Amino acid sequence: MNEKELKDHVNSLRHEIDVRDKQIKDLYRDVNIHKKDADNWRAKRDESTEKANKMSEEARLFTANRDELNQKISGLKEKRSKLINEIKEITKSIRDSKNVRDELNKAAGGTDQSLLGKYSGDLDVLLTRDILLSEEIRIFDKIFELSERVEVAKKADTVHQTILSGYDQVQKLKTELDKIHEEIQGIAKASQEQHEEAMRVYKEVSRLRKESDEFHKKLLEKYDAMNPLRDRVNEIRNEIKVYQEKLAPHLDDMEKIRSEREDRKRDKDLTEAKEKLQTSKRLSIDDFRLLLEKGEINLDKKEAEETQENNDAEDDVSEECPEEEVA
């Protein structure tokens, strides 16, 4: 393969590499567009997740308060249940006492006050009036009967007082029961408010979780869009690597050709410089350096520096005027 063919082949390989480099740039442009969208979806997802987590903590506080209030309600209900049982027991005792009182009143045949009035009247007749013996015996028996009935009536009255005391006790217990009921109602209302707040927050948390899932889905879609592009980039890089491997030996050949051409030029320049030196023609700085490098001129260090300075000065002039050969 001659130099032109080699250059054409090298340029063809480089063109293939450049084409693929451009393809990679185009792919990365598309990747970056998707990446920007992915970053946006990720930020939105993380923001929704963070809000959901914070609101979940808030909801847990509401439920904890609700549970604490419900625990208080359970304690009050237990206390209320005990009071209700106590009222039932007292009420049952009152019913039993009423039955006893009614039986005693029935046996007494009147109240102790009315019976005492009759007792006093009969006793006065017996003590103050002059009556027949038979009447006296009858009144005496009646007074004895009234005395027994008065005792029965007094027992009935004692039982009645017990009943009244029971009613007072029941009334006090019902008053306490009403207070407990009001307290339960108040706490239950507060508990319901806490529950409703918790449900409201959990509803918002659910919405945010769903929103976060949607954002995550969008993010995955962007990953799905980017992965084939990145895979294609890797494929093209491998293709470039193949072309570079093909190009490397040709570049070595090009470098070898260039080096050989420079060597030929250097040999030619050396020949021309030697001719100038032999014919005492003016030497350029490049001629002088080339002769020194090839050992065609032997100067000590001082002479070399002076000659170098002179040639540098002459080169400064030659930059303004075309170089002419000097005899």
mmCIF file of C-alpha atoms in Angstrom:
data_model
loop_
_atom_site.group_PDB
_atom_site.id
_atom_site.type_symbol
_atom_site.label_atom_id
_atom_site.label_comp_id
_atom_site.label_asym_id
_atom_site.label_seq_id
_atom_site.Cartn_x
_atom_site.Cartn_y
_atom_site.Cartn_z
ATOM 1 C CA MET A 1 0.000 0.000 0.000
ATOM 2 C CA ASN A 2 1.589 3.295 -1.133
ATOM 3 C CA GLU A 3 1.473 6.491 0.926
ATOM 4 C CA LYS A 4 -1.628 7.897 -0.805
ATOM 5 C CA GLU A 5 -3.528 4.670 -0.390
ATOM 6 C CA LEU A 6 -2.375 4.498 3.203
ATOM 7 C CA LYS A 7 -3.541 8.073 3.849
ATOM 8 C CA ASP A 8 -6.886 7.371 2.223
ATOM 9 C CA HIS A 9 -7.312 4.235 4.318
ATOM 10 C CA VAL A 10 -6.321 6.059 7.519
ATOM 11 C CA ASN A 11 -8.705 8.901 6.719
ATOM 12 C CA SER A 12 -11.453 6.364 6.044
ATOM 13 C CA LEU A 13 -10.878 4.730 9.439
ATOM 14 C CA ARG A 14 -10.756 8.108 11.160
ATOM 15 C CA HIS A 15 -13.978 9.072 9.432
ATOM 16 C CA GLU A 16 -15.647 5.943 10.789
ATOM 17 C CA ILE A 17 -14.390 6.833 14.278
ATOM 18 C CA ASP A 18 -15.596 10.434 13.913
ATOM 19 C CA VAL A 19 -19.001 9.236 12.746
ATOM 20 C CA ARG A 20 -19.288 7.043 15.809
ATOM 21 C CA ASP A 21 -18.026 9.791 18.097
ATOM 22 C CA LYS A 22 -20.820 11.971 16.753
ATOM 23 C CA GLN A 23 -23.298 9.146 17.302
ATOM 24 C CA ILE A 24 -22.121 8.876 20.910
ATOM 25 C CA LYS A 25 -22.539 12.641 21.381
ATOM 26 C CA ASP A 26 -26.048 12.469 19.926
ATOM 27 C CA LEU A 27 -26.886 9.509 22.169
ATOM 28 C CA TYR A 28 -25.519 11.309 25.221
ATOM 29 C CA ARG A 29 -27.617 14.325 24.317
ATOM 30 C CA ASP A 30 -30.693 12.100 24.340
ATOM 31 C CA VAL A 31 -29.508 10.417 27.558
ATOM 32 C CA ASN A 32 -29.047 13.800 29.222
ATOM 33 C CA ILE A 33 -32.565 14.825 28.220
ATOM 34 C CA HIS A 34 -33.940 11.652 29.803
ATOM 35 C CA LYS A 35 -31.618 12.089 32.783
ATOM 36 C CA LYS A 36 -32.921 15.603 33.365
ATOM 37 C CA ASP A 37 -36.479 14.254 33.318
ATOM 38 C CA ALA A 38 -35.415 11.371 35.576
ATOM 39 C CA ASP A 39 -33.875 13.794 38.075
ATOM 40 C CA ASN A 40 -37.122 15.758 38.049
ATOM 41 C CA TRP A 41 -39.259 12.644 38.667
ATOM 42 C CA ARG A 42 -36.846 11.446 41.364
ATOM 43 C CA ALA A 43 -37.002 14.809 43.158
ATOM 44 C CA LYS A 44 -40.802 14.785 43.027
ATOM 45 C CA ARG A 45 -40.929 11.178 44.238
ATOM 46 C CA ASP A 46 -38.586 11.901 47.145
ATOM 47 C CA GLU A 47 -40.515 15.051 48.056
ATOM 48 C CA SER A 48 -43.833 13.159 48.144
ATOM 49 C CA THR A 49 -42.254 10.319 50.130
ATOM 50 C CA GLU A 50 -40.777 12.748 52.657
ATOM 51 C CA LYS A 51 -44.129 14.524 53.072
ATOM 52 C CA ALA A 52 -45.879 11.165 53.488
ATOM 53 C CA ASN A 53 -43.383 10.071 56.149
ATOM 54 C CA LYS A 54 -43.795 13.325 58.104
ATOM 55 C CA MET A 55 -47.573 13.156 57.894
ATOM 56 C CA SER A 56 -47.512 9.502 58.993
ATOM 57 C CA GLU A 57 -45.756 10.621 62.186
ATOM 58 C CA GLU A 58 -48.444 13.276 62.645
ATOM 59 C CA ALA A 59 -51.191 10.685 62.113
ATOM 60 C CA ARG A 60 -49.564 8.356 64.646
ATOM 61 C CA LEU A 61 -49.708 11.157 67.230
ATOM 62 C CA PHE A 62 -53.419 11.604 66.554
ATOM 63 C CA THR A 63 -54.067 7.864 66.896
ATOM 64 C CA ALA A 64 -51.961 7.729 70.070
ATOM 65 C CA ASN A 65 -54.019 10.583 71.569
ATOM 66 C CA ARG A 66 -57.218 8.847 70.446
ATOM 67 C CA ASP A 67 -56.140 5.558 72.034
ATOM 68 C CA GLU A 68 -55.199 7.325 75.267
ATOM 69 C CA LEU A 69 -58.624 9.012 75.395
ATOM 70 C CA ASN A 70 -60.335 5.707 74.625
ATOM 71 C CA GLN A 71 -58.410 4.156 77.513
ATOM 72 C CA LYS A 72 -59.804 6.843 79.813
ATOM 73 C CA ILE A 73 -63.297 6.140 78.464
ATOM 74 C CA SER A 74 -62.821 2.427 79.210
ATOM 75 C CA GLY A 75 -61.868 3.286 82.808
ATOM 76 C CA LEU A 76 -64.902 5.560 83.203
ATOM 77 C CA LYS A 77 -67.210 2.932 81.684
ATOM 78 C CA GLU A 78 -65.897 0.382 84.137
ATOM 79 C CA LYS A 79 -66.582 2.810 86.979
ATOM 80 C CA ARG A 80 -70.033 3.528 85.538
ATOM 81 C CA SER A 81 -70.765 -0.181 85.329
ATOM 82 C CA LYS A 82 -69.894 -0.602 89.019
ATOM 83 C CA LEU A 83 -72.190 2.306 89.938
ATOM 84 C CA ILE A 84 -75.035 0.811 87.869
ATOM 85 C CA ASN A 85 -74.592 -2.543 89.628
ATOM 86 C CA GLU A 86 -74.565 -0.773 92.993
ATOM 87 C CA ILE A 87 -77.762 1.101 92.078
ATOM 88 C CA LYS A 88 -79.367 -2.171 91.015
ATOM 89 C CA GLU A 89 -78.444 -3.780 94.322
ATOM 90 C CA ILE A 90 -79.810 -0.825 96.331
ATOM 91 C CA THR A 91 -82.962 -0.747 94.186
ATOM 92 C CA LYS A 92 -83.500 -4.450 94.804
ATOM 93 C CA SER A 93 -83.027 -3.864 98.539
ATOM 94 C CA ILE A 94 -85.575 -1.016 98.378
ATOM 95 C CA ARG A 95 -88.109 -3.299 96.668
ATOM 96 C CA ASP A 96 -87.573 -5.947 99.318
ATOM 97 C CA SER A 97 -87.898 -3.350 102.086
ATOM 98 C CA LYS A 98 -91.083 -2.026 100.540
ATOM 99 C CA ASN A 99 -92.577 -5.489 100.663
ATOM 100 C CA VAL A 100 -91.599 -5.802 104.348
ATOM 101 C CA ARG A 101 -92.954 -2.317 105.102
ATOM 102 C CA ASP A 102 -96.219 -3.006 103.326
ATOM 103 C CA GLU A 103 -96.634 -6.262 105.227
ATOM 104 C CA LEU A 104 -95.937 -4.461 108.534
ATOM 105 C CA ASN A 105 -98.327 -1.622 107.665
ATOM 106 C CA LYS A 106 -100.941 -4.199 106.788
ATOM 107 C CA ALA A 107 -100.341 -5.964 110.103
ATOM 108 C CA ALA A 108 -100.366 -2.675 112.040
ATOM 109 C CA GLY A 109 -103.551 -1.486 110.366
ATOM 110 C CA GLY A 110 -102.436 2.158 110.505
ATOM 111 C CA THR A 111 -99.577 4.480 111.177
ATOM 112 C CA ASP A 112 -97.924 4.673 114.540
ATOM 113 C CA GLN A 113 -99.324 8.210 115.035
ATOM 114 C CA SER A 114 -102.929 7.188 114.397
ATOM 115 C CA LEU A 115 -102.567 4.091 116.527
ATOM 116 C CA LEU A 116 -100.982 6.103 119.368
ATOM 117 C CA GLY A 117 -103.965 8.479 119.232
ATOM 118 C CA LYS A 118 -106.365 5.611 119.630
ATOM 119 C CA TYR A 119 -104.153 4.127 122.366
ATOM 120 C CA SER A 120 -104.125 7.388 124.306
ATOM 121 C CA GLY A 121 -107.927 7.782 123.974
ATOM 122 C CA ASP A 122 -108.677 4.289 125.206
ATOM 123 C CA LEU A 123 -106.147 4.666 128.045
ATOM 124 C CA ASP A 124 -107.818 7.920 129.124
ATOM 125 C CA VAL A 125 -111.238 6.221 129.176
ATOM 126 C CA LEU A 126 -109.807 3.365 131.172
ATOM 127 C CA LEU A 127 -108.154 5.643 133.714
ATOM 128 C CA THR A 128 -110.641 8.468 134.074
ATOM 129 C CA ARG A 129 -114.105 7.160 133.402
ATOM 130 C CA ASP A 130 -116.325 4.943 135.532
ATOM 131 C CA ILE A 131 -117.222 2.041 133.277
ATOM 132 C CA LEU A 132 -118.496 -1.456 133.634
ATOM 133 C CA LEU A 133 -116.064 -4.237 134.296
ATOM 134 C CA SER A 134 -116.827 -5.915 130.986
ATOM 135 C CA GLU A 135 -116.193 -2.647 129.140
ATOM 136 C CA GLU A 136 -113.000 -2.124 131.116
ATOM 137 C CA ILE A 137 -111.781 -5.597 130.124
ATOM 138 C CA ARG A 138 -112.647 -4.929 126.489
ATOM 139 C CA ILE A 139 -110.792 -1.576 126.494
ATOM 140 C CA PHE A 140 -107.823 -3.112 128.282
ATOM 141 C CA ASP A 141 -107.584 -5.852 125.634
ATOM 142 C CA LYS A 142 -107.913 -3.207 122.934
ATOM 143 C CA ILE A 143 -105.134 -1.123 124.516
ATOM 144 C CA PHE A 144 -102.879 -4.200 124.590
ATOM 145 C CA GLU A 145 -103.679 -4.922 120.932
ATOM 146 C CA LEU A 146 -102.994 -1.275 119.983
ATOM 147 C CA SER A 147 -99.687 -1.415 121.823
ATOM 148 C CA GLU A 148 -98.591 -4.367 119.714
ATOM 149 C CA ARG A 149 -99.826 -2.709 116.534
ATOM 150 C CA VAL A 150 -97.926 0.478 117.466
ATOM 151 C CA GLU A 151 -94.697 -1.542 117.735
ATOM 152 C CA VAL A 152 -95.399 -3.104 114.343
ATOM 153 C CA ALA A 153 -96.116 0.366 112.918
ATOM 154 C CA LYS A 154 -92.861 1.662 114.367
ATOM 155 C CA LYS A 155 -90.998 -1.207 112.679
ATOM 156 C CA ALA A 156 -92.757 -0.351 109.435
ATOM 157 C CA ASP A 157 -91.701 3.286 109.878
ATOM 158 C CA THR A 158 -88.099 2.182 110.539
ATOM 159 C CA VAL A 159 -88.153 0.128 107.361
ATOM 160 C CA HIS A 160 -89.667 3.127 105.531
ATOM 161 C CA GLN A 161 -86.799 5.327 106.728
ATOM 162 C CA THR A 162 -84.409 2.706 105.410
ATOM 163 C CA ILE A 163 -86.213 2.892 102.081
ATOM 164 C CA LEU A 164 -85.934 6.692 102.038
ATOM 165 C CA SER A 165 -82.231 6.420 102.867
ATOM 166 C CA GLY A 166 -81.885 3.991 99.964
ATOM 167 C CA TYR A 167 -83.589 6.465 97.650
ATOM 168 C CA ASP A 168 -81.175 9.207 98.772
ATOM 169 C CA GLN A 169 -78.232 6.910 98.158
ATOM 170 C CA VAL A 170 -79.571 5.968 94.714
ATOM 171 C CA GLN A 171 -80.057 9.659 93.873
ATOM 172 C CA LYS A 172 -76.458 10.441 94.843
ATOM 173 C CA LEU A 173 -75.212 7.515 92.777
ATOM 174 C CA LYS A 174 -77.319 8.643 89.793
ATOM 175 C CA THR A 175 -75.886 12.167 90.115
ATOM 176 C CA GLU A 176 -72.374 10.681 90.064
ATOM 177 C CA LEU A 177 -73.458 8.480 87.150
ATOM 178 C CA ASP A 178 -74.637 11.554 85.217
ATOM 179 C CA LYS A 179 -71.278 13.256 85.795
ATOM 180 C CA ILE A 180 -69.434 10.184 84.537
ATOM 181 C CA HIS A 181 -71.731 10.042 81.504
ATOM 182 C CA GLU A 182 -71.031 13.714 80.702
ATOM 183 C CA GLU A 183 -67.304 13.119 81.137
ATOM 184 C CA ILE A 184 -67.472 10.094 78.825
ATOM 185 C CA GLN A 185 -69.376 12.141 76.234
ATOM 186 C CA GLY A 186 -66.772 14.928 76.370
ATOM 187 C CA ILE A 187 -63.826 12.546 76.087
ATOM 188 C CA ALA A 188 -65.595 10.561 73.358
ATOM 189 C CA LYS A 189 -66.062 13.771 71.369
ATOM 190 C CA ALA A 190 -62.361 14.615 71.750
ATOM 191 C CA SER A 191 -61.464 11.033 70.812
ATOM 192 C CA GLN A 192 -63.636 11.235 67.708
ATOM 193 C CA GLU A 193 -61.951 14.500 66.719
ATOM 194 C CA GLN A 194 -58.530 12.886 67.086
ATOM 195 C CA HIS A 195 -59.747 9.894 65.078
ATOM 196 C CA GLU A 196 -61.109 12.091 62.301
ATOM 197 C CA GLU A 197 -57.863 14.060 62.158
ATOM 198 C CA ALA A 198 -55.906 10.810 61.985
ATOM 199 C CA MET A 199 -58.142 9.528 59.167
ATOM 200 C CA ARG A 200 -57.801 12.839 57.320
ATOM 201 C CA VAL A 201 -54.020 12.712 57.592
ATOM 202 C CA TYR A 202 -53.884 9.014 56.650
ATOM 203 C CA LYS A 203 -56.019 9.798 53.614
ATOM 204 C CA GLU A 204 -53.517 12.458 52.577
ATOM 205 C CA VAL A 205 -50.662 10.045 53.286
ATOM 206 C CA SER A 206 -52.335 7.492 51.033
ATOM 207 C CA ARG A 207 -52.653 10.103 48.286
ATOM 208 C CA LEU A 208 -48.993 11.076 48.665
ATOM 209 C CA ARG A 209 -47.904 7.416 48.616
ATOM 210 C CA LYS A 210 -49.895 6.875 45.443
ATOM 211 C CA GLU A 211 -48.417 10.048 43.958
ATOM 212 C CA SER A 212 -44.922 8.905 44.949
ATOM 213 C CA ASP A 213 -45.555 5.531 43.283
ATOM 214 C CA GLU A 214 -46.637 7.314 40.102
ATOM 215 C CA PHE A 215 -43.491 9.446 40.125
ATOM 216 C CA HIS A 216 -41.395 6.329 40.732
ATOM 217 C CA LYS A 217 -43.113 4.647 37.785
ATOM 218 C CA LYS A 218 -42.234 7.644 35.594
ATOM 219 C CA LEU A 219 -38.647 7.434 36.864
ATOM 220 C CA LEU A 220 -38.425 3.755 35.920
ATOM 221 C CA GLU A 221 -39.787 4.584 32.486
ATOM 222 C CA LYS A 222 -36.930 7.050 32.050
ATOM 223 C CA TYR A 223 -34.443 4.387 33.151
ATOM 224 C CA ASP A 224 -35.985 2.035 30.601
ATOM 225 C CA ALA A 225 -35.523 4.734 27.963
ATOM 226 C CA MET A 226 -31.908 5.447 28.977
ATOM 227 C CA ASN A 227 -30.644 1.884 29.299
ATOM 228 C CA PRO A 228 -30.863 1.015 25.574
ATOM 229 C CA LEU A 229 -29.131 4.308 24.747
ATOM 230 C CA ARG A 230 -26.308 3.525 27.173
ATOM 231 C CA ASP A 231 -26.080 0.003 25.808
ATOM 232 C CA ARG A 232 -25.811 1.481 22.324
ATOM 233 C CA VAL A 233 -23.059 3.838 23.527
ATOM 234 C CA ASN A 234 -21.119 0.840 24.841
ATOM 235 C CA GLU A 235 -21.620 -0.967 21.524
ATOM 236 C CA ILE A 236 -20.356 2.042 19.562
ATOM 237 C CA ARG A 237 -17.373 2.390 21.913
ATOM 238 C CA ASN A 238 -16.511 -1.210 21.193
ATOM 239 C CA GLU A 239 -16.823 -0.463 17.468
ATOM 240 C CA ILE A 240 -14.511 2.548 17.901
ATOM 241 C CA LYS A 241 -12.067 0.349 19.779
ATOM 242 C CA VAL A 242 -12.050 -2.062 16.821
ATOM 243 C CA TYR A 243 -11.406 0.772 14.373
ATOM 244 C CA GLN A 244 -8.687 2.170 16.632
ATOM 245 C CA GLU A 245 -7.034 -1.240 16.727
ATOM 246 C CA LYS A 246 -7.197 -1.318 12.918
ATOM 247 C CA LEU A 247 -5.908 2.262 12.733
ATOM 248 C CA ALA A 248 -2.953 1.828 15.095
ATOM 249 C CA PRO A 249 -0.638 -0.178 12.758
ATOM 250 C CA HIS A 250 -1.453 2.148 9.844
ATOM 251 C CA LEU A 251 -0.543 5.150 11.979
ATOM 252 C CA ASP A 252 2.723 3.425 12.768
ATOM 253 C CA ASP A 253 3.244 2.982 9.044
ATOM 254 C CA MET A 254 2.403 6.655 8.451
ATOM 255 C CA GLU A 255 4.817 7.663 11.181
ATOM 256 C CA LYS A 256 7.483 5.471 9.640
ATOM 257 C CA ILE A 257 6.905 7.051 6.206
ATOM 258 C CA ARG A 258 6.980 10.543 7.730
ATOM 259 C CA SER A 259 10.161 9.729 9.630
ATOM 260 C CA GLU A 260 11.799 8.333 6.504
ATOM 261 C CA ARG A 261 10.762 11.417 4.529
ATOM 262 C CA GLU A 262 12.174 13.687 7.211
ATOM 263 C CA ASP A 263 15.381 11.658 7.230
ATOM 264 C CA ARG A 264 15.666 12.056 3.460
ATOM 265 C CA LYS A 265 14.976 15.774 3.770
ATOM 266 C CA ARG A 266 17.517 16.041 6.564
ATOM 267 C CA ASP A 267 20.099 14.217 4.430
ATOM 268 C CA LYS A 268 19.343 16.518 1.538
ATOM 269 C CA ASP A 269 19.569 19.594 3.758
ATOM 270 C CA LEU A 270 22.852 18.268 5.187
ATOM 271 C CA THR A 271 24.275 17.811 1.702
ATOM 272 C CA GLU A 272 23.224 21.322 0.745
ATOM 273 C CA ALA A 273 24.641 22.757 3.994
ATOM 274 C CA LYS A 274 27.935 20.934 3.438
ATOM 275 C CA GLU A 275 28.087 22.353 -0.065
ATOM 276 C CA LYS A 276 27.467 25.854 1.346
ATOM 277 C CA LEU A 277 30.169 25.301 3.909
ATOM 278 C CA GLN A 278 32.628 24.015 1.316
ATOM 279 C CA THR A 279 31.878 26.881 -1.090
ATOM 280 C CA SER A 280 31.861 29.426 1.746
ATOM 281 C CA LYS A 281 28.255 30.365 1.078
ATOM 282 C CA ARG A 282 26.191 31.916 3.839
ATOM 283 C CA LEU A 283 24.715 29.333 6.260
ATOM 284 C CA SER A 284 21.293 29.656 7.807
ATOM 285 C CA ILE A 285 20.816 28.900 11.474
ATOM 286 C CA ASP A 286 19.180 25.602 10.529
ATOM 287 C CA ASP A 287 22.151 24.742 8.305
ATOM 288 C CA PHE A 288 24.537 25.546 11.108
ATOM 289 C CA ARG A 289 22.647 23.503 13.671
ATOM 290 C CA LEU A 290 22.386 20.560 11.288
ATOM 291 C CA LEU A 291 26.153 20.621 10.610
ATOM 292 C CA LEU A 292 26.826 20.757 14.325
ATOM 293 C CA GLU A 293 24.481 17.846 15.022
ATOM 294 C CA LYS A 294 26.157 15.734 12.336
ATOM 295 C CA GLY A 295 29.646 16.679 13.529
ATOM 296 C CA GLU A 296 30.576 18.453 10.292
ATOM 297 C CA ILE A 297 31.656 21.532 12.307
ATOM 298 C CA ASN A 298 33.894 21.287 15.364
ATOM 299 C CA LEU A 299 33.816 24.366 17.599
ATOM 300 C CA ASP A 300 34.658 24.838 21.233
ATOM 301 C CA LYS A 301 31.856 26.045 23.468
ATOM 302 C CA LYS A 302 32.782 29.749 23.307
ATOM 303 C CA GLU A 303 33.159 29.753 19.527
ATOM 304 C CA ALA A 304 29.907 27.869 19.160
ATOM 305 C CA GLU A 305 28.089 30.450 21.284
ATOM 306 C CA GLU A 306 29.580 33.375 19.310
ATOM 307 C CA THR A 307 28.788 31.739 16.004
ATOM 308 C CA GLN A 308 25.304 30.963 17.259
ATOM 309 C CA GLU A 309 24.776 34.618 18.284
ATOM 310 C CA ASN A 310 25.986 35.879 14.911
ATOM 311 C CA ASN A 311 23.757 33.500 13.053
ATOM 312 C CA ASP A 312 20.796 34.496 15.294
ATOM 313 C CA ALA A 313 21.404 38.139 14.477
ATOM 314 C CA GLU A 314 21.613 37.373 10.779
ATOM 315 C CA ASP A 315 18.374 35.355 11.029
ATOM 316 C CA ASP A 316 16.646 38.354 12.579
ATOM 317 C CA VAL A 317 17.561 40.353 9.510
ATOM 318 C CA SER A 318 16.610 37.507 7.187
ATOM 319 C CA GLU A 319 13.081 37.496 8.628
ATOM 320 C CA GLU A 320 12.566 40.898 7.028
ATOM 321 C CA CYS A 321 14.493 40.134 3.837
ATOM 322 C CA PRO A 322 14.412 36.955 1.732
ATOM 323 C CA GLU A 323 17.410 34.733 2.317
ATOM 324 C CA GLU A 324 19.978 35.021 -0.430
ATOM 325 C CA GLU A 325 22.970 32.943 -0.960
ATOM 326 C CA VAL A 326 26.184 34.729 -0.050
ATOM 327 C CA ALA A 327 29.537 33.860 -1.620
#
